[in-house]
Coordinates of C-alpha atoms in Angstrom, one line a residue:
M694 CA -105.2 17.1 -5.9
S695 CA -103.1 19.7 -7.6
N696 CA -102.5 21.8 -4.5
P697 CA -103.4 20.1 -1.2
H698 CA -102.0 22.9 0.9
T699 CA -104.6 25.3 -0.7
F700 CA -107.3 22.8 0.2
W701 CA -105.9 22.6 3.8
D702 CA -105.9 26.4 4.1
A703 CA -109.5 26.5 2.9
L704 CA -110.5 23.7 5.3
I705 CA -109.1 25.4 8.4
S706 CA -110.2 28.9 7.5
R707 CA -113.9 28.0 7.9
A708 CA -115.8 29.9 10.6
T709 CA -116.4 26.7 12.4
H710 CA -112.7 26.3 12.9
S711 CA -112.1 29.8 14.2
G712 CA -110.4 30.1 17.6
V713 CA -108.6 26.8 17.2
A714 CA -105.0 27.2 18.3
H715 CA -103.0 24.5 16.7
T716 CA -99.4 24.3 17.7
P717 CA -96.9 24.3 14.9
E718 CA -96.1 20.7 15.8
A719 CA -99.8 19.7 15.6
I720 CA -100.1 21.4 12.2
H721 CA -97.0 19.6 11.0
K722 CA -98.4 16.2 12.1
Y723 CA -101.7 16.9 10.5
Q724 CA -100.2 17.9 7.2
S725 CA -97.7 15.1 7.2
A726 CA -100.4 12.5 7.8
F727 CA -102.8 14.3 5.4
F728 CA -100.4 14.8 2.5
E729 CA -97.5 12.3 2.8
Q730 CA -98.5 8.7 2.5
E731 CA -95.1 7.6 3.8
T732 CA -96.1 8.8 7.3
V733 CA -99.0 6.4 7.6
H734 CA -97.0 3.2 8.0
A735 CA -96.7 3.1 4.2
V736 CA -93.9 0.6 4.2
S737 CA -95.9 -2.0 6.1
L738 CA -99.0 -1.1 4.2
R739 CA -97.2 -1.6 0.9
L740 CA -95.9 -5.0 2.0
Y741 CA -99.3 -6.0 3.2
C742 CA -101.4 -4.7 0.3
Q743 CA -98.8 -4.7 -2.5
C744 CA -100.8 -2.0 -4.2
H745 CA -100.9 1.8 -4.5
L746 CA -103.2 3.3 -1.9
P747 CA -104.8 6.7 -2.5
S748 CA -103.4 9.6 -0.4
P749 CA -105.1 10.5 2.9
C750 CA -106.0 13.8 1.3
S751 CA -107.9 12.1 -1.6
Q752 CA -109.5 9.7 0.8
T753 CA -110.8 12.6 2.9
C754 CA -112.2 14.2 -0.2
E755 CA -113.9 10.9 -1.2
D756 CA -115.4 10.7 2.3
Y757 CA -116.8 14.2 2.0
R758 CA -118.1 13.4 -1.5
A759 CA -119.8 10.2 -0.3
S760 CA -121.5 12.0 2.6
A761 CA -123.3 14.3 0.0
T762 CA -124.1 11.5 -2.4
I763 CA -124.2 7.7 -1.9
D764 CA -124.2 8.0 1.9
L765 CA -127.5 9.9 1.7
D766 CA -128.9 7.2 -0.6
H767 CA -127.9 4.5 1.9
D768 CA -129.4 6.5 4.8
R769 CA -132.7 6.9 2.9
E770 CA -132.8 3.1 2.1
D771 CA -132.1 2.3 5.7
L772 CA -134.8 4.6 7.0
A773 CA -137.3 3.2 4.4
S774 CA -136.5 -0.3 5.4
D775 CA -136.5 0.5 9.1
R776 CA -132.9 -0.7 9.5
K777 CA -131.5 0.8 12.6
I778 CA -128.4 0.8 14.8
S779 CA -128.4 -2.1 17.3
I780 CA -125.6 -1.6 19.7
P781 CA -125.8 -1.4 23.4
A782 CA -124.9 2.3 23.8
L783 CA -124.0 5.3 21.7
R784 CA -122.3 8.5 23.0
V785 CA -122.4 11.5 20.7
L786 CA -120.2 14.5 21.2
W787 CA -119.9 17.6 19.1
G788 CA -118.4 21.1 19.3
A789 CA -120.8 23.8 20.3
K790 CA -119.0 26.3 18.0
G791 CA -119.1 23.9 15.0
M792 CA -121.7 23.3 12.4
I793 CA -123.4 20.4 14.1
A794 CA -124.9 22.5 16.9
K795 CA -126.8 24.5 14.3
Y796 CA -128.9 21.5 13.2
G797 CA -131.1 21.1 16.3
D798 CA -131.3 18.3 18.8
V799 CA -128.3 16.1 17.9
V800 CA -129.1 13.3 20.4
A801 CA -132.7 13.2 19.2
E802 CA -131.5 12.8 15.6
W803 CA -129.3 9.9 16.5
K804 CA -132.1 8.3 18.5
K805 CA -134.2 8.2 15.3
V806 CA -131.7 5.8 13.7
C807 CA -131.2 3.6 16.7
H808 CA -133.5 0.8 18.0
E809 CA -134.9 2.6 21.1
D810 CA -135.4 -0.6 23.1
I811 CA -131.8 -1.7 22.5
V812 CA -129.6 1.4 22.2
E813 CA -129.0 3.9 25.0
V814 CA -128.2 7.1 23.2
T815 CA -126.5 9.9 25.2
G816 CA -124.5 12.9 24.2
R817 CA -123.7 16.6 24.6
Q818 CA -122.1 19.5 23.0
M819 CA -118.7 20.5 24.2
D820 CA -117.4 24.1 24.5
C821 CA -115.2 24.0 21.5
G822 CA -115.3 23.9 17.7
H823 CA -114.6 21.1 15.2
Y824 CA -111.3 19.9 16.7
I825 CA -112.6 18.4 20.0
A826 CA -109.4 16.3 20.6
E827 CA -107.2 19.3 20.2
E828 CA -109.3 21.9 21.9
K829 CA -110.7 19.8 24.9
S830 CA -108.4 16.8 25.0
E831 CA -108.6 16.1 28.8
E832 CA -112.4 16.6 28.8
L833 CA -112.8 14.3 25.8
L834 CA -110.6 11.6 27.3
Q835 CA -112.7 11.7 30.5
E836 CA -115.9 11.3 28.3
I837 CA -114.3 8.3 26.6
L838 CA -113.3 6.7 29.9
D839 CA -116.7 7.3 31.5
F840 CA -118.4 5.8 28.4
L841 CA -116.2 2.7 28.4
Q842 CA -116.9 2.0 32.1

């Protein structure tokens, strides 16, 4: 990416990210992890992989690209073949001020891709935007602890 900071600025300026108050320290940590491969245990990774790994920024772009292309193909194949999630429980959380809340009943959508007789699907929206961990950290931690018990 020729200017990752421009990409970052565009990412965090979306309406779904409004009202998020990142501390300067949090922004530095995000940008360090996002742009500087050395911050992601690169020395150990290089020794382990002995290869060049793409930057976290390019990996994020590839993930977004896949969600609009090959992931959709895989999802359609799974639905057509009746392949569904078969785990004991799934807890879905999303920000009420983010994009996900605009798409309807999120829990019902996840139930469609889970085996109803195997998977207990629960979830709720939280009073925040995209950055749940930053905006509602204590509440999110409690959700995780409750789910794991």
